[in-house]
Amino acid sequence: MAGPAAFFAVFFAYPVAAIVTRGLTADGTWRFGRLAEVLAEPGIRQVLWFTTWQALVSTALTLLVALPGAYAFARLDFPGKQVLRAVVTVPFVLPTVVVGTAFLALVGRGGLLDELWGVRLDTTVWAILLAHVFFNYAVVVRTVGGLWSQLDPRQEEAARMLGASRLAAWRRVTLPALGPAVAAAALMVFLFTFTSFAVVQILGGPAFSTLEVEIYRQTSQVFDLSTAAVLTLVQFAAVGAVLAVHAWTVRRRESALRLVDPAGTARRPRGAGQWALLGGVLATIAVLLVLPLAVLVERSLAAPGFGYYRALTREDGGAFLVPPIDAVGNSLRYALAATAIAVVIGALAAAALARRDAGRLVRGFDALLMLPLGVSAVTVGFGFLIALDEPPLDLRSSWLLVPLAQALVGVPFVVRTMLPVLRAVDGRLREAAAVLGASPWRVWREVDLPLVRRALLIAAGFAFAVSLGEFGATVFIARPDNPTLPVAVARLLGRPGQMNYGQAMALSTILMVVCAVALLVLERLRTDRGGEF
């Protein structure tokens, strides 16, 4: 745990503590009364209420829409399932600024619905809720569907043979087993929507503001660090409570269940009910997930002769010091470096957490590893600028600053992917190797590594895809001559003119294609059963 603990202490806890300390101190004196002052402001209370309310409704809608999809991917076998699973996951790894823009092109002024039927949903809460369902659909499908596919279907069939109806058998046998997975998925969706930033900023307009949006406004527009610090502490406390509950549900989910090989649980749809369910799931995916992405691609191709794509290769002397297309190479280099850091730190943390003799302190670190997903990315990015500005940690001019920030987001995905596999390794294999004289390093190389190699590759793929889309912290620290793809998209969207909008759509499409390719490779690794894993 020494490496992961030091990494999070220096590049997460220290920057966040630095910005909070600067905001809540004056002349070396702590201003604790500022907490009550900020929370007593009516505008801040309204922000807190809307943040909580929209997160709860978004979570409920996501579960309602995505649970049938989780069943379809877990229990039904149909052509194109592997490709469709990757399509479902693409929205989750897209930058939130792209998600907001895609829905703006769909439901905003001049969008598809406006052109066809004169319907606009931008600056309404419905646009925000739909975008959140779009973004988090894969969380429920992956988390719940993954466990559902491993539940032994014979348990439910036995209940049916004893006279229970299909609904009663599902409610009394399957649902209790799925309960911890559903709770874990719901908590993750709540966490992501509670900290929503770009989606609310783009689709909500000035009428709606979450904690993350308000922190950004107080930090970069009003320059009120004390209010931003208070809101950061509030968000930190809320996220900590959610993660504590999430850790408890994960422990419940890892309790003894009768699990089987998922390859044998999926069957071709049987009966009108299952065919209708599959049709409804496919229609939902087409309308909710594919249509916004299709609109994104259509807008990028609106100029004749791929005009928006060709414009990316030219310098404009405005928002960029280099041609916008350079952001593609920058993002790939940063993401590769971030992936290497995340895999090393995440693998070490997972190895420590997987030990059966790990103490309570080590196990508690599991929840702390998830904090970068919930703590304000705006706070982390601005904290990098404030804290890492003097020796021996003067990194403001270093290119490593960006991949370090991206790695903070990638590490939780590496841990969550590798931890179940490491815990499943039979400890007697390690003990036998040690008795035969193998060193701890050789035990890891010859016993653990062959068993977890595929999980390691999958973890690296997720870290790479997530690093490509990181925006909240990178927007503060990416240099003007080395922008990343999400930052370049945001800069283009912030400038008026159809050409800038079209170039943003073109860059977003490129990013979407790169993420889709990475996820297709992950699906191939996940479903390939020819190896040891």
XYZ file of N, CA, C and O in Angstrom, residues 20 35 38-39 44 48 51-52 194 211 215 227-241:
104
model
N -8.701 24.040 -0.148
C -9.642 24.240 0.966
C -9.014 25.126 2.031
O -9.664 26.034 2.574
N -18.430 28.458 7.098
C -19.253 27.306 6.747
C -20.734 27.619 6.925
O -21.549 27.394 6.017
N -22.054 30.403 4.404
C -22.310 29.959 3.030
C -23.559 29.095 2.965
O -24.415 29.270 2.086
N -23.687 28.154 3.900
C -24.825 27.248 3.872
C -26.133 27.949 4.198
O -27.214 27.421 3.898
N -27.397 29.082 -2.251
C -26.618 27.865 -2.027
C -27.538 26.724 -1.607
O -27.360 25.573 -2.045
N -27.958 23.053 -3.385
C -27.887 21.769 -2.690
C -29.144 20.940 -2.938
O -29.070 19.720 -3.171
N -29.168 19.698 -6.603
C -28.149 18.672 -6.792
C -28.648 17.319 -6.298
O -28.516 16.295 -6.983
N -29.222 17.304 -5.096
C -29.713 16.050 -4.514
C -30.937 15.533 -5.258
O -31.034 14.337 -5.574
N -24.695 13.191 -8.945
C -24.570 14.184 -7.877
C -23.439 15.163 -8.182
O -23.517 16.348 -7.840
N -23.716 21.301 -7.404
C -22.574 21.703 -6.588
C -21.319 21.880 -7.444
O -20.569 22.840 -7.273
N -19.207 25.249 -7.806
C -17.790 25.324 -7.436
C -16.986 25.929 -8.578
O -16.099 26.776 -8.366
N -16.163 30.418 -0.594
C -17.412 29.727 -0.906
C -17.132 28.418 -1.625
O -17.753 27.383 -1.334
N -16.188 28.421 -2.561
C -15.834 27.195 -3.276
C -15.296 26.143 -2.312
O -15.600 24.948 -2.453
N -14.515 26.568 -1.313
C -13.965 25.622 -0.343
C -15.068 24.989 0.497
O -15.052 23.778 0.768
N -16.030 25.793 0.927
C -17.158 25.257 1.703
C -17.934 24.238 0.881
O -18.276 23.145 1.360
N -18.235 24.583 -0.357
C -18.987 23.663 -1.214
C -18.190 22.393 -1.496
O -18.769 21.302 -1.604
N -16.870 22.515 -1.594
C -16.030 21.326 -1.776
C -16.132 20.405 -0.575
O -16.228 19.175 -0.717
N -16.106 20.985 0.647
C -16.240 20.167 1.848
C -17.600 19.495 1.924
O -17.711 18.333 2.330
N -18.651 20.203 1.539
C -20.001 19.619 1.534
C -20.050 18.443 0.556
O -20.566 17.364 0.873
N -19.512 18.664 -0.635
C -19.517 17.591 -1.624
C -18.663 16.421 -1.155
O -19.026 15.262 -1.358
N -17.529 16.716 -0.545
C -16.642 15.671 -0.030
C -17.365 14.827 1.014
O -17.268 13.593 1.008
N -18.097 15.471 1.922
C -18.825 14.732 2.962
C -19.918 13.861 2.351
O -20.105 12.699 2.750
N -20.659 14.410 1.383
C -21.718 13.642 0.749
C -21.155 12.447 -0.008
O -21.679 11.330 0.081
N -20.085 12.667 -0.748
C -19.467 11.580 -1.517
C -18.900 10.522 -0.573
O -19.021 9.318 -0.823
N -18.285 10.962 0.527
C -17.767 10.001 1.498
C -18.858 9.117 2.062
O -18.661 7.900 2.228
N -20.025 9.693 2.366
C -21.144 8.894 2.874
C -21.619 7.886 1.825
O -21.886 6.719 2.140
